[in-house]
Amino acid sequence: MLKYIFRRLIQMIPVIIVISILLFCLVKAMPGDPVRAYLGVNSKVSPEIKEKLMSDLGLDQPMHIQYFMWLKRMANGDFGESIQYKRPVSEVVGDFLWNTFLLKIVVFILAFGISIPIGIICAVKQYSKTDNFWTVFSLIGISMPSFFFGLLLIFAFAVNFRLFPISGMVTPGTDYTGLEYVLDMAKHMVLPVTVLTISSLASLVRYIRNSMLEVVKQDYIRTARSKGLGEKIVIYKHAFRNALIPIVTLIGIWIPFLFTGSVITEKVFVWPGIGRVLYEGVIMRDYNLIMTLNMLFALLMLMGNLLQDIGYAIVDPRVKVE
Amino acid sequence: MKADTVKKIDVKNEEQEVIGVWKMVWDNFKKNKLALFGLIIISILSLLVFIGPYISPYERDSVNLINAEQAPSLKHLLGTDELGRDYFTRILHGGQISLRVGLFSVGVSLILGILFGGLSGYYGGWIDNILMRFAEIIYSFPFLPLAITLSAIIGTRVSPQNKMYMVMLIIGVLRFPGLARMIRGQILTLREQEFMQAATALGLSDTRKIFRHLIPNTFAYIIVNATLGVAGAILSESSLSFLGLGVVPPIPTWGNMVTYATRSHVLKNMPWLWIPPGLCIFLAVMSINLIGDGLRDAIDPKSNR
């Protein structure tokens, strides 16, 4: 197993290198003069100083040398400075990543907690009223643009019935501590969590239902029934274990998403997460920030893929890791 | 003479069989009420947005400041925006652009997917390795972050009039790997079948074998995938445009029209400016999804629904 993980990690290296080259080319393709960005837009400097700066920053070197310099800085954890926040990018990312994680972990627990039992029920009672309800629900959830859904929720529950705050993470101007702080934040979380949970539920329920259906139709389930086992044991002990395999895959896919922000939901609800930081970075042309985040997201997705395969190998003895 | 008749009969049989497959799909499709409902809704929407603008008495961009921000009335069905433009007319035009972007970006994905999937499935080996690694790299970025990054980089060099094409390209390119993988998988199994041996025995060229014999056999999957892809592409376009990083005003799309809701007085007091375009996106995407699901079930009766 360890050997397999090690090999997969080695295989990942070329992919990461290509991704970093692509991202580097993107940085270079960006409009604007980096020296200008470094000094501030309105600065007036003589050409000599500018040239000196160019060579200090290594911008007079050929492209491939510049790439290696950039790579070396990235490897040392120096991602440059964010123009917008006037702080090192790594600090900015560290701050906002946790806000996203907080939001997403709640969504993760709710979405899987609800969709696993519901997916099973829908599969066991295929074409029943419950099943049809969730089929329609999934369809609506998949087809609903999240920004529109978010705005509708704000319109209904924050503007018309003032049940929840419109936006943000904590009420501005307040100085809550302890339980009050947690409650205040929970109140702010209700609407964004609802949007994200419902849109995740839509696809999760459908997926779990279908993978359970495949298992339920197999011969060994009929055998289990015919040897007189109770329906509960058949479903939860025999069928569910095998239906777990695709669910593990899903969890693997989900883990990177715990850290990649949802740009739209965070923007609509002004949640100070990593997705909104990326969006504002894009608008403000904060290149160091944009590139670091894209690199981070790509790495997370790659790790997610790896975790997924490992999980697969652990749950399903038929999968050979060699 | 005799050979001629035989040939004719053959052709006839073949035609009947070809019609037979699609007729079967259509018969299955017809039984699915939800899918038919989707087909009806998207037909109505398409008629409205593609013909409506010619009937509407208002121009898309004709500014009339005296008439600004009017409530819905018989004269202006959905009122007017802050520049006094008839909002209903703009929704029709916006829909046309949203649907077109959806269709064309799937077109881009299809071309790339068929090319990549076809070549790597047929040749295998290093070609497969390189093409699929490339697809995997695109696949390893989450969609929206990369899309807004690309849009920001390319966008500064593109005029508002041409943003629409940029969005089609970005969505098309970022969404093709899934399609390429699917086609590759199909071709891997198809190429081992007997009819391919026959094709080889006939001495057909590789290009002909790939694009005339293998790809057409994956059409059923491609059509389902592409239909569902159109729904996804419309959603992606609307999200990008909502964020101001897709199609930008004065060109309307359903996505950038919902952006009005980010102004608090519009959100609160003028729901007719943002709810209708949002509902249109929802209806269009939902009906296309219904059609896609219906097609999948019609083509592959083994699927679970």
XYZ file of C-alpha atoms in Angstrom:
627
model
C 0.000 0.000 0.000
C 2.714 2.440 1.015
C 4.556 1.565 -2.165
C 1.437 2.372 -4.163
C 0.974 5.741 -2.468
C 4.633 6.524 -3.030
C 4.384 5.650 -6.709
C 1.291 7.762 -7.152
C 3.050 10.695 -5.514
C 5.989 10.303 -7.900
C 3.594 10.163 -10.851
C 2.061 13.392 -9.678
C 5.318 15.314 -10.033
C 5.264 15.756 -13.829
C 1.623 16.836 -13.673
C 2.476 19.425 -11.018
C 5.401 20.680 -13.087
C 3.225 21.120 -16.164
C 0.572 22.882 -14.094
C 3.194 25.229 -12.665
C 4.536 25.999 -16.161
C 1.024 26.747 -17.378
C 0.349 28.990 -14.419
C 3.671 30.750 -14.910
C 2.776 31.419 -18.543
C -0.551 32.808 -17.378
C 1.224 35.187 -14.978
C 3.417 36.346 -17.807
C 0.440 36.758 -20.135
C -1.260 39.082 -17.709
C -1.630 42.649 -18.831
C 0.191 45.354 -16.892
C 3.759 46.200 -15.989
C 4.999 44.320 -12.918
C 7.496 47.053 -11.948
C 4.669 49.534 -11.988
C 2.535 47.235 -9.893
C 5.443 46.843 -7.483
C 5.967 50.577 -7.082
C 2.336 51.621 -7.188
C 0.539 53.007 -10.210
C 1.181 56.706 -9.675
C 4.892 56.535 -8.925
C 7.334 58.418 -11.133
C 10.798 56.882 -11.276
C 13.717 57.452 -13.559
C 14.457 54.775 -16.184
C 17.755 53.892 -14.412
C 16.040 53.010 -11.167
C 13.460 51.098 -13.098
C 16.159 49.098 -14.819
C 17.856 48.379 -11.516
C 14.571 47.168 -10.122
C 14.056 44.990 -13.183
C 17.365 43.262 -12.575
C 16.771 43.050 -8.815
C 13.460 41.319 -9.426
C 15.090 39.136 -12.075
C 12.795 40.412 -14.790
C 15.661 40.966 -17.238
C 16.507 37.261 -17.228
C 15.323 34.913 -19.980
C 11.949 33.233 -19.495
C 13.134 29.792 -18.389
C 15.493 31.274 -15.760
C 12.624 33.421 -14.501
C 10.501 30.297 -14.267
C 13.045 28.510 -12.104
C 13.410 31.556 -9.874
C 9.637 31.649 -9.472
C 9.523 27.930 -8.741
C 12.273 28.259 -6.147
C 10.418 31.035 -4.375
C 7.188 28.999 -4.435
C 8.991 25.954 -3.043
C 10.374 28.072 -0.204
C 6.880 29.185 0.705
C 7.373 32.712 -0.628
C 4.333 33.427 -2.750
C 4.953 37.137 -3.051
C 2.919 39.988 -1.677
C -0.766 40.610 -2.188
C -1.287 44.038 -3.739
C -4.747 44.278 -2.273
C -3.975 43.394 1.333
C -0.354 44.647 1.419
C 0.607 41.428 3.188
C 2.332 38.210 2.133
C -0.032 36.010 0.132
C 0.556 33.023 2.422
C -0.795 34.991 5.406
C -3.861 36.170 3.501
C -4.642 32.661 2.289
C -4.140 31.248 5.775
C -6.601 33.737 7.252
C -9.417 33.273 4.810
C -9.033 29.540 4.220
C -10.469 28.789 7.658
C -13.605 30.810 7.046
C -14.254 28.740 3.946
C -13.458 25.535 5.795
C -15.884 26.450 8.572
C -18.688 26.954 6.071
C -17.874 23.870 4.062
C -17.431 21.438 6.921
C -20.974 22.195 8.107
C -22.246 21.699 4.559
C -20.236 18.482 4.247
C -21.683 16.982 7.420
C -25.232 18.039 6.594
C -25.069 16.980 2.947
C -23.680 13.509 3.596
C -25.705 13.056 6.775
C -28.923 13.693 4.883
C -28.161 12.229 1.494
C -26.902 8.794 2.556
C -30.095 7.702 4.370
C -32.301 9.385 1.776
C -30.426 7.856 -1.133
C -30.857 4.419 0.448
C -34.569 4.913 1.106
C -35.124 6.094 -2.466
C -33.326 3.061 -3.864
C -35.103 0.568 -1.628
C -38.489 2.069 -2.411
C -37.863 2.887 -6.051
C -40.680 4.860 -7.728
C -42.443 5.428 -4.414
C -43.707 8.882 -3.451
C -40.567 9.588 -1.432
C -38.397 8.559 -4.354
C -40.336 10.728 -6.796
C -40.159 13.701 -4.447
C -36.388 13.448 -4.203
C -36.031 12.945 -7.924
C -37.847 16.219 -8.535
C -35.888 17.841 -5.728
C -32.592 16.743 -7.306
C -33.658 18.039 -10.663
C -34.564 21.434 -9.250
C -31.390 21.586 -7.174
C -29.171 20.760 -10.132
C -30.904 23.265 -12.405
C -31.039 26.175 -9.986
C -28.254 28.732 -10.423
C -26.741 29.110 -6.946
C -26.520 32.908 -7.136
C -30.216 33.163 -7.969
C -31.153 30.765 -5.197
C -29.010 32.728 -2.746
C -30.618 36.002 -3.780
C -34.102 34.503 -3.433
C -33.256 33.351 0.100
C -31.917 36.788 0.995
C -35.018 38.394 -0.495
C -37.343 36.078 1.416
C -35.654 35.530 4.775
C -33.396 38.518 5.249
C -35.217 41.395 3.543
C -38.917 40.544 3.866
C -38.913 38.468 7.060
C -35.884 39.692 8.917
C -35.042 36.257 10.280
C -31.415 36.162 9.249
C -28.752 38.758 8.486
C -28.282 39.670 4.822
C -24.551 39.126 4.632
C -21.210 38.814 6.359
C -19.908 36.449 8.992
C -20.477 38.417 12.205
C -22.599 41.458 12.934
C -20.376 44.490 12.391
C -19.838 46.770 15.376
C -20.599 44.088 17.923
C -18.069 42.647 20.269
C -19.482 39.277 21.210
C -17.442 36.659 22.945
C -17.982 33.023 23.759
C -21.410 31.581 23.134
C -22.878 34.835 21.854
C -20.189 35.002 19.193
C -20.867 31.444 18.083
C -24.620 32.072 17.938
C -24.145 35.263 15.971
C -21.953 33.459 13.474
C -24.362 30.535 13.244
C -27.119 32.959 12.342
C -24.986 34.331 9.537
C -24.242 30.837 8.344
C -27.813 29.611 7.942
C -28.522 31.028 4.488
C -25.185 30.273 2.765
C -25.171 26.786 4.287
C -28.710 26.241 2.976
C -27.707 27.199 -0.557
C -24.602 25.015 -0.573
C -26.273 22.059 1.144
C -29.262 21.987 -1.170
C -27.148 22.163 -4.293
C -24.867 19.383 -2.981
C -27.810 17.272 -1.846
C -29.276 17.391 -5.318
C -26.419 15.520 -6.922
C -25.480 13.417 -3.869
C -28.939 11.890 -3.401
C -29.122 10.989 -7.063
C -25.667 9.420 -6.999
C -26.163 7.415 -3.815
C -29.593 6.244 -4.952
C -28.210 4.993 -8.248
C -25.227 3.221 -6.724
C -27.490 1.578 -4.142
C -29.903 0.512 -6.887
C -27.122 -1.254 -8.713
C -26.258 -3.229 -5.589
C -29.850 -4.064 -4.657
C -30.388 -5.722 -8.028
C -27.483 -8.127 -7.607
C -27.800 -11.852 -7.090
C -26.263 -12.053 -3.642
C -28.991 -9.749 -2.323
C -31.606 -12.160 -3.634
C -29.682 -14.973 -1.944
C -29.673 -13.077 1.325
C -33.413 -12.541 1.094
C -34.142 -16.103 0.129
C -32.227 -17.534 3.040
C -34.660 -15.651 5.211
C -32.694 -12.668 6.453
C -34.688 -9.668 7.618
C -35.044 -6.788 5.210
C -33.080 -4.469 7.505
C -30.108 -6.790 7.658
C -30.203 -7.313 3.906
C -30.217 -3.602 3.190
C -27.917 -2.215 5.849
C -25.516 -5.080 6.299
C -25.310 -6.656 2.870
C -26.263 -4.013 0.363
C -25.030 -0.836 1.994
C -21.506 -2.130 2.470
C -21.083 -2.505 -1.248
C -22.860 0.724 -2.025
C -20.268 2.369 0.228
C -17.586 1.994 -2.423
C -18.852 4.735 -4.728
C -19.668 6.846 -1.673
C -16.027 6.699 -0.631
C -15.150 7.985 -4.076
C -17.531 10.852 -3.506
C -15.959 11.745 -0.187
C -12.570 11.758 -1.915
C -13.909 14.178 -4.485
C -15.369 16.311 -1.719
C -12.293 16.715 0.456
C -10.551 19.266 -1.774
C -13.801 21.203 -2.031
C -13.703 21.755 1.721
C -10.898 24.181 1.050
C -11.710 25.591 -2.351
C -14.170 28.356 -1.815
C -17.473 28.658 -3.545
C -16.877 31.903 -5.354
C -20.537 32.600 -6.009
C -22.093 31.777 -2.655
C -19.344 33.625 -0.818
C -19.836 36.636 -3.070
C -23.633 36.683 -2.745
C -23.509 36.408 1.053
C -20.310 38.456 1.433
C -18.775 35.578 3.380
C -15.080 36.345 3.965
C -13.824 33.069 2.510
C -11.172 32.069 0.049
C -13.549 32.104 -2.918
C -14.405 35.731 -2.383
C -10.729 36.585 -1.878
C -10.026 34.965 -5.238
C -12.892 36.850 -6.878
C -11.719 40.185 -5.498
C -8.156 39.306 -6.434
C -9.294 38.712 -9.999
C -11.159 42.021 -10.093
C -8.216 43.913 -8.536
C -5.629 42.086 -10.685
C -3.833 40.815 -7.579
C -1.701 38.383 -9.558
C 0.371 36.775 -6.817
C -2.794 35.946 -4.953
C -4.587 34.574 -8.026
C -1.720 32.316 -9.003
C -1.141 30.975 -5.504
C -4.803 30.154 -5.096
C -5.060 28.425 -8.468
C -1.956 26.389 -7.692
C -3.354 25.503 -4.277
C -6.692 24.439 -5.754
C -5.022 22.273 -8.387
C -2.837 20.586 -5.754
C -5.867 19.975 -3.555
C -7.741 18.388 -6.436
C -4.776 16.127 -7.202
C -4.544 15.098 -3.556
C -8.286 14.476 -3.584
C -7.891 12.119 -6.527
C -5.159 10.245 -4.710
C -7.190 9.977 -1.499
C -10.091 8.714 -3.533
C -8.031 5.909 -5.056
C -6.541 4.970 -1.699
C -9.983 4.913 -0.133
C -11.164 2.736 -2.971
C -8.363 0.259 -2.395
C -9.100 0.109 1.326
C -12.862 -0.489 1.080
C -12.927 -2.711 -1.952
C -10.678 -5.774 -1.676
C -11.221 -6.422 -5.388
C -9.210 -3.324 -6.277
C -5.598 -4.243 -6.768
C -3.198 -1.474 -5.871
C -0.460 -2.856 -8.036
C -29.007 -6.157 -63.320
C -29.389 -8.749 -60.618
C -26.545 -7.303 -58.627
C -28.252 -3.942 -58.856
C -31.465 -5.152 -57.267
C -29.586 -6.827 -54.498
C -27.759 -3.621 -53.779
C -30.986 -1.649 -53.751
C -32.590 -4.008 -51.293
C -29.528 -3.759 -49.109
C -29.661 0.005 -49.081
C -33.316 -0.070 -48.245
C -32.785 -2.454 -45.356
C -29.986 -0.378 -44.024
C -32.060 2.767 -44.156
C -34.917 1.099 -42.394
C -32.632 -0.066 -39.673
C -31.067 3.339 -39.179
C -34.491 4.928 -38.920
C -35.481 2.073 -36.659
C -32.907 2.894 -33.988
C -33.800 6.557 -33.769
C -37.473 5.821 -34.003
C -37.104 3.498 -31.055
C -35.333 6.233 -29.129
C -38.088 8.677 -29.994
C -40.804 6.175 -29.022
C -39.134 5.643 -25.663
C -38.618 9.356 -25.269
C -42.275 10.089 -25.967
C -43.358 7.853 -23.103
C -41.365 9.966 -20.667
C -43.769 12.748 -19.662
C -41.152 14.768 -17.840
C -38.840 14.755 -20.840
C -41.683 15.865 -23.119
C -42.502 18.629 -20.646
C -38.863 19.757 -20.876
C -39.006 19.684 -24.650
C -42.143 21.842 -24.659
C -40.712 24.400 -22.234
C -37.428 24.788 -24.066
C -39.283 25.052 -27.385
C -41.451 27.866 -26.048
C -38.434 29.632 -24.561
C -36.464 29.287 -27.806
C -39.349 30.601 -29.903
C -39.705 33.555 -27.554
C -36.049 34.530 -27.491
C -35.274 33.881 -31.158
C -38.426 35.383 -32.680
C -39.630 37.711 -29.919
C -36.997 40.421 -30.454
C -38.235 40.944 -34.037
C -41.809 41.412 -32.856
C -41.049 43.619 -29.856
C -41.648 47.316 -30.576
C -38.553 48.262 -28.541
C -34.869 48.192 -29.420
C -32.449 46.307 -27.197
C -30.266 49.303 -26.359
C -32.548 52.282 -26.979
C -32.038 54.519 -23.958
C -34.956 56.609 -22.725
C -33.941 58.294 -19.497
C -37.340 59.933 -18.888
C -38.811 56.439 -18.724
C -36.169 55.016 -16.355
C -36.970 52.478 -13.623
C -40.652 52.113 -14.342
C -42.758 49.420 -12.761
C -44.280 46.749 -14.999
C -47.241 47.985 -17.035
C -49.058 47.014 -20.194
C -46.686 49.207 -22.172
C -43.549 47.745 -20.590
C -44.362 44.214 -19.507
C -41.475 44.024 -17.055
C -40.905 47.738 -16.596
C -37.728 49.519 -17.602
C -34.187 49.527 -16.233
C -32.181 52.481 -14.954
C -31.571 53.703 -18.524
C -35.221 53.386 -19.524
C -34.687 50.354 -21.752
C -37.653 48.015 -22.064
C -36.740 45.159 -19.780
C -38.824 42.444 -21.388
C -37.136 43.056 -24.727
C -33.746 42.858 -23.035
C -34.666 39.566 -21.402
C -35.558 38.160 -24.831
C -32.248 39.320 -26.294
C -30.399 38.125 -23.200
C -31.951 34.702 -23.519
C -30.860 34.475 -27.113
C -27.275 35.115 -26.068
C -27.421 32.745 -23.101
C -28.792 29.912 -25.231
C -26.315 30.598 -28.015
C -23.364 30.616 -25.639
C -24.635 27.345 -24.156
C -24.918 25.679 -27.552
C -21.667 26.951 -29.008
C -19.522 26.203 -25.983
C -20.752 22.627 -26.122
C -19.829 22.742 -29.824
C -16.275 23.667 -28.835
C -16.203 20.859 -26.247
C -17.531 18.405 -28.818
C -14.879 19.202 -31.402
C -12.077 18.931 -28.835
C -13.606 15.911 -27.121
C -14.105 13.953 -30.346
C -10.615 14.807 -31.533
C -8.877 14.011 -28.238
C -11.038 11.034 -27.303
C -10.968 9.577 -30.813
C -7.236 9.845 -31.286
C -6.214 8.626 -27.858
C -8.715 5.782 -27.819
C -7.710 4.550 -31.245
C -3.946 4.921 -31.100
C -3.322 4.331 -27.401
C 0.328 4.367 -26.348
C 2.168 7.659 -26.103
C -0.456 9.636 -28.014
C -3.049 8.490 -25.499
C -0.689 9.305 -22.662
C 0.039 12.841 -23.785
C -3.514 13.763 -24.771
C -5.061 12.307 -21.635
C -2.463 13.884 -19.331
C -3.328 17.213 -20.931
C -7.037 16.608 -20.353
C -6.284 15.528 -16.796
C -4.450 18.759 -16.097
C -7.447 20.816 -17.152
C -9.591 18.433 -15.141
C -7.513 18.994 -12.019
C -8.578 22.619 -11.672
C -11.893 23.471 -10.093
C -14.009 25.019 -12.861
C -15.069 28.435 -11.627
C -11.773 29.666 -10.119
C -9.870 28.867 -13.316
C -12.656 30.255 -15.490
C -12.679 33.620 -13.721
C -8.887 33.730 -13.788
C -8.788 33.093 -17.532
C -11.601 35.526 -18.117
C -9.695 38.224 -16.226
C -6.507 37.600 -18.219
C -8.085 37.334 -21.658
C -10.903 39.751 -20.920
C -8.821 42.931 -20.878
C -7.961 42.382 -24.533
C -11.485 41.625 -25.664
C -14.120 44.247 -26.461
C -17.506 43.915 -24.724
C -19.039 42.927 -28.078
C -16.705 39.936 -28.366
C -16.838 38.798 -24.714
C -19.521 36.338 -25.732
C -17.063 34.417 -27.922
C -14.459 34.473 -25.186
C -16.949 32.930 -22.766
C -17.855 30.224 -25.297
C -14.194 29.330 -25.707
C -13.387 29.307 -21.999
C -16.378 27.137 -21.100
C -15.846 24.884 -24.116
C -12.175 24.280 -23.422
C -12.537 23.804 -19.668
C -15.422 21.376 -20.064
C -14.101 19.122 -22.804
C -12.006 16.633 -20.739
C -15.065 14.808 -19.402
C -16.356 14.283 -22.922
C -12.941 13.213 -24.204
C -12.631 10.603 -21.445
C -16.070 9.234 -22.171
C -15.425 8.948 -25.919
C -12.016 7.389 -25.326
C -13.524 4.757 -23.057
C -16.164 3.888 -25.626
C -13.633 3.648 -28.430
C -11.339 1.412 -26.407
C -14.050 -1.258 -26.370
C -15.367 -0.587 -29.879
C -12.024 -0.878 -31.591
C -11.681 -4.525 -30.537
C -14.956 -5.488 -32.202
C -15.322 -7.411 -35.426
C -16.559 -4.593 -37.605
C -13.251 -2.865 -37.006
C -11.399 -5.935 -38.207
C -13.546 -5.714 -41.325
C -12.649 -2.041 -41.696
C -8.970 -2.896 -41.398
C -9.340 -5.734 -43.897
C -10.919 -3.282 -46.341
C -7.788 -1.188 -46.009
C -9.487 1.949 -44.712
C -7.309 4.768 -43.508
C -7.002 5.499 -39.787
C -8.822 8.828 -40.072
C -11.696 7.152 -41.851
C -11.831 4.367 -39.304
C -11.863 6.790 -36.398
C -14.229 9.420 -37.664
C -16.527 7.388 -39.925
C -16.723 4.099 -38.086
C -15.794 4.498 -34.439
C -17.110 7.951 -33.532
C -20.568 7.429 -35.123
C -20.972 4.392 -32.875
C -20.568 6.607 -29.828
C -23.154 9.141 -31.037
C -25.793 7.953 -28.597
C -23.533 8.723 -25.632
C -22.272 11.905 -27.233
C -25.801 13.233 -27.720
C -26.806 12.568 -24.113
C -23.571 14.044 -22.826
C -23.841 17.087 -25.067
C -27.455 17.754 -24.103
C -26.648 17.695 -20.413
C -23.548 19.748 -21.295
C -25.680 22.526 -22.772
C -27.511 22.814 -19.457
C -24.205 22.971 -17.605
C -22.781 25.509 -20.022
C -25.792 27.799 -19.645
C -25.342 27.645 -15.876
C -21.615 28.385 -16.201
C -22.192 31.304 -18.520
C -24.810 32.760 -16.219
C -22.490 32.408 -13.224
C -19.595 34.075 -15.035
C -21.809 36.863 -16.329
C -23.375 37.326 -12.898
C -19.881 37.861 -11.502
C -19.190 40.436 -14.220
C -16.527 38.173 -15.739
C -18.536 36.763 -18.596
C -20.679 38.634 -21.068
C -20.866 42.252 -19.923
C -23.410 45.043 -20.503
C -24.576 46.594 -22.790
C -24.910 43.046 -24.173
C -27.594 41.450 -22.004
C -27.611 37.845 -20.851
C -29.833 36.282 -18.233
C -26.820 35.979 -15.952
C -25.711 39.584 -16.023
C -29.300 40.780 -15.675
C -29.592 39.050 -12.296
C -26.644 41.212 -11.215
C -29.134 44.065 -10.705
C -30.109 42.309 -7.507
C -26.766 43.203 -5.954
C -28.084 46.771 -5.645
C -30.048 46.685 -2.441
C -32.928 48.903 -3.599
C -33.469 46.685 -6.655
C -33.292 43.520 -4.576
C -35.856 44.881 -2.163
C -38.241 46.983 -4.225
C -37.898 45.963 -7.853
C -38.004 42.157 -7.914
C -39.244 42.238 -11.517
C -35.754 43.218 -12.574
C -33.981 40.151 -11.205
C -36.495 37.366 -10.595
C -37.606 36.912 -14.255
C -34.122 36.456 -15.727
C -33.191 34.117 -12.866
C -36.329 32.078 -13.423
C -35.558 31.921 -17.139
C -32.115 30.428 -16.429
C -33.695 27.930 -14.080
C -36.410 26.934 -16.568
C -34.022 26.633 -19.493
C -31.490 24.567 -17.545
C -34.153 22.377 -15.983
C -35.896 21.623 -19.267
C -32.618 20.771 -20.987
C -31.691 18.504 -18.080
C -35.058 16.784 -18.410
C -34.475 16.227 -22.110
C -30.975 14.903 -21.447
C -32.212 12.469 -18.803
C -35.043 11.417 -21.089
C -32.661 10.776 -23.956
C -30.349 8.741 -21.757
C -33.182 6.517 -20.618
C -34.531 6.219 -24.148
C -31.154 5.188 -25.505
C -30.090 3.002 -22.627
C -33.076 1.237 -21.051
C -30.767 -0.355 -18.498
C -30.193 2.944 -16.734
C -31.994 3.363 -13.472
C -34.389 6.052 -14.484
